Structure formats: structure tokens, C-alpha cells
Amino acid sequence: MKFDVVGIDMPCLDFAVNVDHFPEPNGGERIRELSWQGGGKVATGLVAAARLGARCAVLGAVGSDSYGRFCEKDFIRHGIDTGGLLMREGRSTSLSVVLSNRETMGRAIIYNLGTAEKMTKEELPLEAVKNARYLHLAMLDDVAVEAAKAARQAGVKVFLDADSYSDELGEFIPMVDVFVASEFVYDAMFEGRDYEASCRRVMESGPEIVVFTFGEKGCVGLSAEGYFELPAYQVEVVDTVGAGDVYHGAFLAGLLQGWTVEKTAQFSSAVSAIKCTRIGGRAAIPDMETVKDFMETGEINYTEIDRRVEFYKRGIDHV
């Protein structure tokens, strides 16, 4: 079966909690909102791409517990193929408690790693990778390397969500076609703010598209089409959790539309901004019509978004 995007991840469950202020030690704070949503960098990126029209498949593993079943059904709810998602019998799925506050728009994450083992190279369905247009990666382990090699041999573009820098990342860049990285990666790789020169240095290592995102400060990028700098959209932020993940998924959706890289980056910024106006990483991911209306008018239609916000408040037992 042919997919637009195939992504590899270890999906988790996010319990998102939003407060006005982080509590002081031995103090307390009333919860403004809470929400149970699927999590994971690539996993959430796939949900964004799928909601924007891409045909997506997820590869990876979860436990057979209620958290894992929720993750699987949430993918299905968004139209994502789960044939390559392994459910480890008797194992547990990771849980992240994501505490965000409206005072600083910051967040803190505490997590419990599940006991479900990651997908191995032997379990990796290479045919699914070879039959995609893009391979979406974030974790740089031996499975990712194996998948990237297979993708490149088959003419499949490798898209990397680079959120933090490591020696493995530096070694992996030559295998990447589309490199979209955070400001943390930029600060680890470069000194100064000559963004165009920095993007060009990354391109010289192999990628054909290089983008760095800087949160509320916008993004910069370089491709054969040229260099650009774009501001971020201004919205009333509720929660920035998953903003980068959603940006990456939207970027894939834009590339699949055949848009220029600059238009794709602008579109992705709009999608990410809309997401930030509601709690959690997935509840406010918009559809294509909502994004286009926002980009044209500055107004966000919350009719469908707020139905999902309410849905995710109901916990995991109703799924």
C-alpha cells in the first residue's frame, strides 16, 4: 500500500494539565484544564499531516495496556494506518504528565517510561518504508538508520525532526533530505546569527531543504529556491506542548501539496499557532480549510476543534 508519509516512533500517552502558575514547593494550584491525548514527536506529526490530508502510517510499538490501546485508536481516529504498530502483550506504554502554565507559557514534563520494547530492525516493515513518499524520523537509533538507508535506496525522501543536538545527529545529517530543526539544535551547532550561512553549511552536508524554527521568533530556511525568514503568527497562547511536532507534520503536508518551501514554512507556522490556542499537542490541530481561513482572515474557526477538546477531556476509558 502506498503512503504519503511513514513515521517511526514510540507513541506515548500525554496527560496535559494547564494552570495559571506553577505551584511553589509544598504549595498548590487549581487546574484550569486537563486533557488526555496521544503523544510522541513523530506520532503527533503524523496526526497533523493526516488531518491536513496526507495518507500516513505509523511504525513502532506500544504496550497492550489501556494507554497503548488509546494511542492505537487515536491514530485510527485520525485516519492513520496502524498495521505497523506493534502491541507488546503484557507490557506498558509510556506516560507523560505535561504541566503547562499561562504565566510564562512554559511547561514541565514528568514521565514514566513504559516497559514496551522499541521496534527492532528485524521487525521493521521495510516495504512500508519503501512505498512512502516521505519517511518521518526523530529518534536516531539503529532502526532509524536502517529505515533511512532503505528509504534512500528506494527514492523515498527522509524528513528529520531534529529537536536536540547529539553526535548521532551530526553523523545522520548526510542521510537527510529535509532537515527541520529547533533553536536548541541551532544554538548547539552555530555561534552567531548568520542564519543563511548556517543553513548553507547544513545543506552542504546533504539536505536539500534546511529550516530552523525559533518558536515565537519565527523561522528561517534555505533550499534551491532561495533563503527566507518568516515571523511567527500572533495568537492567544494557551499551551505550546507539541507545537514543534505539529509544525513538522504540517511541513510534510505542505510539501505534498507541491508548494514552495517558503509557503510551506508559512503554512506550518499557521498550523502550529492554531494548535497553541488549546491544551495539549493534538486537540487543536486544524484541518486544511481552517488553516487557509486563518491565514487569510486572522480568525480561527473553533467549531470542530472545540469538539475534540471536549472529547479529550473525557479520559481514556470511553475510547
mmCIF file of C-alpha atoms in Angstrom:
data_model
loop_
_atom_site.group_PDB
_atom_site.id
_atom_site.type_symbol
_atom_site.label_atom_id
_atom_site.label_comp_id
_atom_site.label_asym_id
_atom_site.label_seq_id
_atom_site.Cartn_x
_atom_site.Cartn_y
_atom_site.Cartn_z
ATOM 1 C CA MET A 1 0.000 0.000 0.000
ATOM 2 C CA LYS A 2 1.340 3.448 -0.932
ATOM 3 C CA PHE A 3 1.586 6.111 1.775
ATOM 4 C CA ASP A 4 2.473 9.783 1.631
ATOM 5 C CA VAL A 5 4.261 9.641 4.987
ATOM 6 C CA VAL A 6 5.520 6.735 7.071
ATOM 7 C CA GLY A 7 6.843 7.610 10.514
ATOM 8 C CA ILE A 8 8.701 5.665 13.210
ATOM 9 C CA ASP A 9 8.126 6.398 16.899
ATOM 10 C CA MET A 10 7.440 5.038 20.365
ATOM 11 C CA PRO A 11 3.999 6.591 20.927
ATOM 12 C CA CYS A 12 3.061 7.570 24.465
ATOM 13 C CA LEU A 13 0.097 8.974 26.329
ATOM 14 C CA ASP A 14 0.160 12.619 27.419
ATOM 15 C CA PHE A 15 -1.809 13.753 30.438
ATOM 16 C CA ALA A 16 -1.867 17.503 29.818
ATOM 17 C CA VAL A 17 -2.535 19.786 32.785
ATOM 18 C CA ASN A 18 -2.802 23.556 32.409
ATOM 19 C CA VAL A 19 -2.554 26.007 35.334
ATOM 20 C CA ASP A 20 -2.157 29.768 35.714
ATOM 21 C CA HIS A 21 1.111 29.474 37.670
ATOM 22 C CA PHE A 22 3.436 26.642 38.539
ATOM 23 C CA PRO A 23 2.920 25.894 42.249
ATOM 24 C CA GLU A 24 5.615 26.720 44.771
ATOM 25 C CA PRO A 25 7.186 23.851 46.766
ATOM 26 C CA ASN A 26 4.628 22.485 49.223
ATOM 27 C CA GLY A 27 2.013 24.677 47.536
ATOM 28 C CA GLY A 28 -0.917 24.002 45.267
ATOM 29 C CA GLU A 29 -2.651 25.418 42.222
ATOM 30 C CA ARG A 30 -6.091 24.941 40.748
ATOM 31 C CA ILE A 31 -6.157 23.130 37.405
ATOM 32 C CA ARG A 32 -7.655 25.233 34.633
ATOM 33 C CA GLU A 33 -7.834 22.448 32.065
ATOM 34 C CA LEU A 34 -6.817 18.830 31.700
ATOM 35 C CA SER A 35 -6.749 16.533 28.736
ATOM 36 C CA TRP A 36 -5.725 13.002 27.764
ATOM 37 C CA GLN A 37 -4.054 12.936 24.352
ATOM 38 C CA GLY A 38 -1.710 10.736 22.388
ATOM 39 C CA GLY A 39 1.900 11.898 22.382
ATOM 40 C CA GLY A 40 5.242 11.372 20.731
ATOM 41 C CA LYS A 41 7.140 13.644 18.349
ATOM 42 C CA VAL A 42 6.688 11.739 15.106
ATOM 43 C CA ALA A 43 3.355 10.332 16.274
ATOM 44 C CA THR A 44 1.864 13.795 16.721
ATOM 45 C CA GLY A 45 3.475 14.976 13.494
ATOM 46 C CA LEU A 46 1.716 12.162 11.675
ATOM 47 C CA VAL A 47 -1.620 13.178 13.188
ATOM 48 C CA ALA A 48 -1.056 16.734 11.946
ATOM 49 C CA ALA A 49 -0.117 15.562 8.445
ATOM 50 C CA ALA A 50 -3.117 13.232 8.318
ATOM 51 C CA ARG A 51 -5.560 15.911 9.472
ATOM 52 C CA LEU A 52 -4.211 18.085 6.653
ATOM 53 C CA GLY A 53 -4.873 15.449 4.012
ATOM 54 C CA ALA A 54 -1.802 13.194 3.923
ATOM 55 C CA ARG A 55 -2.098 9.411 3.831
ATOM 56 C CA CYS A 56 0.015 8.287 6.793
ATOM 57 C CA ALA A 57 1.198 5.120 8.510
ATOM 58 C CA VAL A 58 2.863 4.728 11.901
ATOM 59 C CA LEU A 59 5.568 2.182 12.702
ATOM 60 C CA GLY A 60 6.610 1.427 16.263
ATOM 61 C CA ALA A 61 5.402 -0.250 19.433
ATOM 62 C CA VAL A 62 3.172 0.327 22.448
ATOM 63 C CA GLY A 63 2.140 -1.823 25.381
ATOM 64 C CA SER A 64 -1.111 -3.780 25.500
ATOM 65 C CA ASP A 65 -2.366 -1.654 28.420
ATOM 66 C CA SER A 66 -5.157 0.912 28.263
ATOM 67 C CA TYR A 67 -2.672 3.632 27.341
ATOM 68 C CA GLY A 68 -1.424 1.667 24.340
ATOM 69 C CA ARG A 69 -4.953 0.895 23.171
ATOM 70 C CA PHE A 70 -5.808 4.582 23.449
ATOM 71 C CA CYS A 71 -2.775 5.525 21.324
ATOM 72 C CA GLU A 72 -3.709 2.991 18.653
ATOM 73 C CA LYS A 73 -7.348 4.080 18.489
ATOM 74 C CA ASP A 74 -6.374 7.734 18.378
ATOM 75 C CA PHE A 75 -4.252 7.061 15.288
ATOM 76 C CA ILE A 76 -7.180 5.258 13.683
ATOM 77 C CA ARG A 77 -9.493 8.130 14.631
ATOM 78 C CA HIS A 78 -7.295 10.441 12.580
ATOM 79 C CA GLY A 79 -7.103 8.088 9.617
ATOM 80 C CA ILE A 80 -3.572 6.774 10.214
ATOM 81 C CA ASP A 81 -2.715 3.203 9.251
ATOM 82 C CA THR A 82 -1.612 1.173 12.309
ATOM 83 C CA GLY A 83 -0.704 -2.062 10.548
ATOM 84 C CA GLY A 84 2.938 -1.467 11.509
ATOM 85 C CA LEU A 85 2.234 -0.551 15.143
ATOM 86 C CA LEU A 86 3.215 -3.459 17.383
ATOM 87 C CA MET A 87 1.304 -4.043 20.612
ATOM 88 C CA ARG A 88 3.602 -5.690 23.159
ATOM 89 C CA GLU A 89 1.494 -8.132 25.137
ATOM 90 C CA GLY A 90 1.793 -7.679 28.887
ATOM 91 C CA ARG A 91 3.921 -4.555 28.508
ATOM 92 C CA SER A 92 3.106 -0.960 29.430
ATOM 93 C CA THR A 93 3.072 2.262 27.418
ATOM 94 C CA SER A 94 4.955 5.399 28.456
ATOM 95 C CA LEU A 95 3.004 8.139 30.224
ATOM 96 C CA SER A 96 3.994 11.812 30.282
ATOM 97 C CA VAL A 97 2.413 14.306 32.650
ATOM 98 C CA VAL A 98 2.747 17.634 30.849
ATOM 99 C CA LEU A 99 2.265 20.612 33.147
ATOM 100 C CA SER A 100 1.915 23.949 31.330
ATOM 101 C CA ASN A 101 1.336 27.384 32.808
ATOM 102 C CA ARG A 102 -0.218 30.542 31.383
ATOM 103 C CA GLU A 103 2.043 32.904 33.314
ATOM 104 C CA THR A 104 5.209 32.079 31.352
ATOM 105 C CA MET A 105 3.759 29.831 28.605
ATOM 106 C CA GLY A 106 6.368 27.338 29.759
ATOM 107 C CA ARG A 107 5.947 23.685 30.533
ATOM 108 C CA ALA A 108 7.412 20.937 32.669
ATOM 109 C CA ILE A 109 7.217 17.246 31.859
ATOM 110 C CA ILE A 110 7.476 14.306 34.199
ATOM 111 C CA TYR A 111 7.286 10.875 32.675
ATOM 112 C CA ASN A 112 7.115 7.189 33.392
ATOM 113 C CA LEU A 113 8.824 5.052 30.780
ATOM 114 C CA GLY A 114 6.770 2.041 29.793
ATOM 115 C CA THR A 115 8.121 -1.484 29.563
ATOM 116 C CA ALA A 116 7.226 -1.996 25.896
ATOM 117 C CA GLU A 117 10.387 -2.536 23.867
ATOM 118 C CA LYS A 118 11.090 -0.448 20.790
ATOM 119 C CA MET A 119 10.643 -1.936 17.350
ATOM 120 C CA THR A 120 13.764 -3.824 16.296
ATOM 121 C CA LYS A 121 15.480 -3.853 12.905
ATOM 122 C CA GLU A 122 14.160 -7.365 12.375
ATOM 123 C CA GLU A 123 10.587 -6.170 12.970
ATOM 124 C CA LEU A 124 10.869 -3.094 10.753
ATOM 125 C CA PRO A 125 8.459 -3.425 7.782
ATOM 126 C CA LEU A 126 10.814 -2.186 5.075
ATOM 127 C CA GLU A 127 8.168 -2.495 2.366
ATOM 128 C CA ALA A 128 6.082 0.163 4.084
ATOM 129 C CA VAL A 129 9.126 2.453 4.194
ATOM 130 C CA LYS A 130 9.942 1.854 0.529
ATOM 131 C CA ASN A 131 6.355 2.541 -0.531
ATOM 132 C CA ALA A 132 6.167 6.001 1.043
ATOM 133 C CA ARG A 133 6.896 9.424 -0.393
ATOM 134 C CA TYR A 134 8.463 10.615 2.871
ATOM 135 C CA LEU A 135 9.988 8.820 5.863
ATOM 136 C CA HIS A 136 9.461 10.861 9.034
ATOM 137 C CA LEU A 137 12.053 10.362 11.781
ATOM 138 C CA ALA A 138 13.068 11.926 15.095
ATOM 139 C CA MET A 139 14.745 9.166 17.138
ATOM 140 C CA LEU A 140 18.186 8.341 15.732
ATOM 141 C CA ASP A 141 18.706 4.695 16.642
ATOM 142 C CA ASP A 142 19.703 1.666 14.593
ATOM 143 C CA VAL A 143 16.119 1.225 13.357
ATOM 144 C CA ALA A 144 16.038 4.798 12.061
ATOM 145 C CA VAL A 145 19.354 4.308 10.267
ATOM 146 C CA GLU A 146 18.136 1.058 8.702
ATOM 147 C CA ALA A 147 14.904 2.714 7.597
ATOM 148 C CA ALA A 148 16.719 5.754 6.182
ATOM 149 C CA LYS A 149 19.052 3.547 4.151
ATOM 150 C CA ALA A 150 16.109 1.616 2.722
ATOM 151 C CA ALA A 151 14.234 4.851 2.000
ATOM 152 C CA ARG A 152 17.095 6.448 0.114
ATOM 153 C CA GLN A 153 17.699 3.306 -1.933
ATOM 154 C CA ALA A 154 14.015 3.358 -2.913
ATOM 155 C CA GLY A 155 13.973 7.077 -3.745
ATOM 156 C CA VAL A 156 11.934 7.970 -0.656
ATOM 157 C CA LYS A 157 12.712 11.359 0.913
ATOM 158 C CA VAL A 158 13.971 11.315 4.517
ATOM 159 C CA PHE A 159 12.446 14.037 6.726
ATOM 160 C CA LEU A 160 14.077 14.679 10.100
ATOM 161 C CA ASP A 161 12.550 16.397 13.130
ATOM 162 C CA ALA A 162 15.723 17.477 14.950
ATOM 163 C CA ASP A 163 14.790 18.781 18.379
ATOM 164 C CA SER A 164 18.106 18.373 20.210
ATOM 165 C CA TYR A 165 21.724 18.026 19.127
ATOM 166 C CA SER A 166 23.870 14.926 19.546
ATOM 167 C CA ASP A 167 26.872 13.337 17.870
ATOM 168 C CA GLU A 168 24.445 10.890 16.262
ATOM 169 C CA LEU A 169 22.578 13.802 14.688
ATOM 170 C CA GLY A 170 25.756 15.183 13.151
ATOM 171 C CA GLU A 171 26.546 11.802 11.637
ATOM 172 C CA PHE A 172 22.984 11.322 10.376
ATOM 173 C CA ILE A 173 22.541 14.643 8.544
ATOM 174 C CA PRO A 174 24.043 13.369 5.239
ATOM 175 C CA MET A 175 21.180 10.845 5.061
ATOM 176 C CA VAL A 176 18.504 13.539 5.397
ATOM 177 C CA ASP A 177 16.658 15.254 2.541
ATOM 178 C CA VAL A 178 14.522 17.641 4.603
ATOM 179 C CA PHE A 179 16.128 18.891 7.818
ATOM 180 C CA VAL A 180 13.808 20.865 10.137
ATOM 181 C CA ALA A 181 15.453 21.667 13.460
ATOM 182 C CA SER A 182 14.761 23.618 16.628
ATOM 183 C CA GLU A 183 16.543 26.656 18.016
ATOM 184 C CA PHE A 184 18.232 24.329 20.520
ATOM 185 C CA VAL A 185 19.900 22.488 17.641
ATOM 186 C CA TYR A 186 20.873 25.781 16.030
ATOM 187 C CA ASP A 187 22.471 27.062 19.239
ATOM 188 C CA ALA A 188 24.408 23.802 19.644
ATOM 189 C CA MET A 189 25.665 23.830 16.055
ATOM 190 C CA PHE A 190 26.396 27.501 15.420
ATOM 191 C CA GLU A 191 27.595 30.700 17.040
ATOM 192 C CA GLY A 192 26.128 33.989 15.958
ATOM 193 C CA ARG A 193 23.025 34.725 13.940
ATOM 194 C CA ASP A 194 24.121 34.481 10.318
ATOM 195 C CA TYR A 195 21.180 32.199 9.631
ATOM 196 C CA GLU A 196 21.637 31.968 5.883
ATOM 197 C CA ALA A 197 25.281 30.938 6.170
ATOM 198 C CA SER A 198 24.375 28.407 8.868
ATOM 199 C CA CYS A 199 21.612 26.889 6.750
ATOM 200 C CA ARG A 200 24.019 26.689 3.826
ATOM 201 C CA ARG A 201 26.549 24.784 5.918
ATOM 202 C CA VAL A 202 23.899 22.192 6.752
ATOM 203 C CA MET A 203 22.858 21.941 3.099
ATOM 204 C CA GLU A 204 26.460 21.275 2.135
ATOM 205 C CA SER A 205 26.246 18.116 4.285
ATOM 206 C CA GLY A 206 23.414 16.681 2.195
ATOM 207 C CA PRO A 207 19.880 18.008 2.881
ATOM 208 C CA GLU A 208 18.092 19.792 0.041
ATOM 209 C CA ILE A 209 15.855 21.738 2.451
ATOM 210 C CA VAL A 210 17.021 23.223 5.769
ATOM 211 C CA VAL A 211 14.727 25.024 8.217
ATOM 212 C CA PHE A 212 15.330 26.232 11.765
ATOM 213 C CA THR A 213 12.373 27.130 13.988
ATOM 214 C CA PHE A 214 12.642 29.685 16.797
ATOM 215 C CA GLY A 215 9.246 29.493 18.472
ATOM 216 C CA GLU A 216 7.607 32.906 18.835
ATOM 217 C CA LYS A 217 10.533 34.448 16.905
ATOM 218 C CA GLY A 218 9.549 32.640 13.701
ATOM 219 C CA CYS A 219 11.670 30.501 11.389
ATOM 220 C CA VAL A 220 14.366 30.656 8.719
ATOM 221 C CA GLY A 221 15.041 28.349 5.822
ATOM 222 C CA LEU A 222 17.078 27.625 2.722
ATOM 223 C CA SER A 223 16.579 25.483 -0.353
ATOM 224 C CA ALA A 224 17.349 25.685 -4.072
ATOM 225 C CA GLU A 225 14.507 28.230 -4.222
ATOM 226 C CA GLY A 226 16.466 30.624 -2.005
ATOM 227 C CA TYR A 227 16.658 31.848 1.580
ATOM 228 C CA PHE A 228 13.764 33.196 3.675
ATOM 229 C CA GLU A 229 12.945 34.469 7.140
ATOM 230 C CA LEU A 230 9.369 34.417 8.430
ATOM 231 C CA PRO A 231 7.766 35.821 11.587
ATOM 232 C CA ALA A 232 5.539 33.695 13.787
ATOM 233 C CA TYR A 233 1.767 34.173 13.800
ATOM 234 C CA GLN A 234 0.479 36.028 16.825
ATOM 235 C CA VAL A 235 -2.280 34.221 18.739
ATOM 236 C CA GLU A 236 -3.503 33.948 22.302
ATOM 237 C CA VAL A 237 -1.351 31.061 23.500
ATOM 238 C CA VAL A 238 -2.786 28.516 25.912
ATOM 239 C CA ASP A 239 -0.271 25.670 25.598
ATOM 240 C CA THR A 240 2.868 25.249 23.460
ATOM 241 C CA VAL A 241 3.132 21.482 24.025
ATOM 242 C CA GLY A 242 3.553 19.728 20.681
ATOM 243 C CA ALA A 243 3.959 22.962 18.709
ATOM 244 C CA GLY A 244 7.144 21.761 17.041
ATOM 245 C CA ASP A 245 5.765 18.297 16.335
ATOM 246 C CA VAL A 246 2.709 19.797 14.655
ATOM 247 C CA TYR A 247 4.896 22.196 12.657
ATOM 248 C CA HIS A 248 6.808 19.230 11.244
ATOM 249 C CA GLY A 249 3.651 17.337 10.312
ATOM 250 C CA ALA A 250 2.248 20.437 8.631
ATOM 251 C CA PHE A 251 5.515 20.915 6.765
ATOM 252 C CA LEU A 252 5.192 17.436 5.303
ATOM 253 C CA ALA A 253 1.600 18.177 4.307
ATOM 254 C CA GLY A 254 2.725 21.363 2.578
ATOM 255 C CA LEU A 255 5.494 19.631 0.664
ATOM 256 C CA LEU A 256 2.969 17.059 -0.503
ATOM 257 C CA GLN A 257 0.882 19.912 -1.900
ATOM 258 C CA GLY A 258 3.810 20.878 -4.121
ATOM 259 C CA TRP A 259 4.118 24.349 -2.571
ATOM 260 C CA THR A 260 7.341 26.326 -2.385
ATOM 261 C CA VAL A 261 9.421 25.785 0.727
ATOM 262 C CA GLU A 262 8.704 29.310 1.945
ATOM 263 C CA LYS A 263 4.942 28.891 1.516
ATOM 264 C CA THR A 264 5.174 25.514 3.246
ATOM 265 C CA ALA A 265 7.009 27.083 6.198
ATOM 266 C CA GLN A 266 4.454 29.882 6.457
ATOM 267 C CA PHE A 267 1.621 27.348 6.366
ATOM 268 C CA SER A 268 3.323 25.237 9.035
ATOM 269 C CA SER A 269 3.701 28.273 11.273
ATOM 270 C CA ALA A 270 -0.026 28.934 10.944
ATOM 271 C CA VAL A 271 -0.941 25.342 11.826
ATOM 272 C CA SER A 272 1.363 25.377 14.851
ATOM 273 C CA ALA A 273 -0.045 28.714 16.027
ATOM 274 C CA ILE A 274 -3.606 27.404 15.909
ATOM 275 C CA LYS A 275 -2.564 24.337 17.883
ATOM 276 C CA CYS A 276 -1.159 26.547 20.633
ATOM 277 C CA THR A 277 -4.550 28.118 21.328
ATOM 278 C CA ARG A 278 -5.874 24.990 23.027
ATOM 279 C CA ILE A 279 -4.487 22.489 25.531
ATOM 280 C CA GLY A 280 -2.299 19.558 24.531
ATOM 281 C CA GLY A 281 -0.460 18.527 21.414
ATOM 282 C CA ARG A 282 -3.346 17.303 19.262
ATOM 283 C CA ALA A 283 -6.733 18.723 20.232
ATOM 284 C CA ALA A 284 -6.368 21.931 18.221
ATOM 285 C CA ILE A 285 -4.637 20.590 15.111
ATOM 286 C CA PRO A 286 -6.756 22.187 12.378
ATOM 287 C CA ASP A 287 -7.916 20.874 9.034
ATOM 288 C CA MET A 288 -6.857 22.484 5.764
ATOM 289 C CA GLU A 289 -9.886 24.759 5.450
ATOM 290 C CA THR A 290 -9.426 26.149 8.960
ATOM 291 C CA VAL A 291 -5.774 26.941 8.282
ATOM 292 C CA LYS A 292 -6.463 28.685 4.984
ATOM 293 C CA ASP A 293 -9.201 30.805 6.576
ATOM 294 C CA PHE A 294 -6.849 31.771 9.419
ATOM 295 C CA MET A 295 -4.071 32.751 7.017
ATOM 296 C CA GLU A 296 -6.483 34.908 5.005
ATOM 297 C CA THR A 297 -8.520 36.491 7.797
ATOM 298 C CA GLY A 298 -6.629 36.007 11.070
ATOM 299 C CA GLU A 299 -9.736 34.331 12.526
ATOM 300 C CA ILE A 300 -9.853 30.746 13.817
ATOM 301 C CA ASN A 301 -12.986 28.636 13.401
ATOM 302 C CA TYR A 302 -13.135 26.577 16.611
ATOM 303 C CA THR A 303 -16.328 24.648 15.836
ATOM 304 C CA GLU A 304 -14.649 21.330 15.095
ATOM 305 C CA ILE A 305 -11.570 21.995 17.234
ATOM 306 C CA ASP A 306 -13.535 22.506 20.426
ATOM 307 C CA ARG A 307 -15.475 19.285 19.859
ATOM 308 C CA ARG A 308 -12.140 17.480 20.014
ATOM 309 C CA VAL A 309 -11.065 19.491 23.049
ATOM 310 C CA GLU A 310 -14.152 18.211 24.865
ATOM 311 C CA PHE A 311 -13.583 14.683 23.595
ATOM 312 C CA TYR A 312 -10.053 14.550 25.010
ATOM 313 C CA LYS A 313 -11.238 15.802 28.398
ATOM 314 C CA ARG A 314 -13.277 12.638 28.870
ATOM 315 C CA GLY A 315 -10.334 10.423 29.722
ATOM 316 C CA ILE A 316 -9.289 7.142 28.141
ATOM 317 C CA ASP A 317 -11.995 4.701 29.241
ATOM 318 C CA HIS A 318 -14.573 5.861 26.681
ATOM 319 C CA VAL A 319 -12.327 5.085 23.706
#
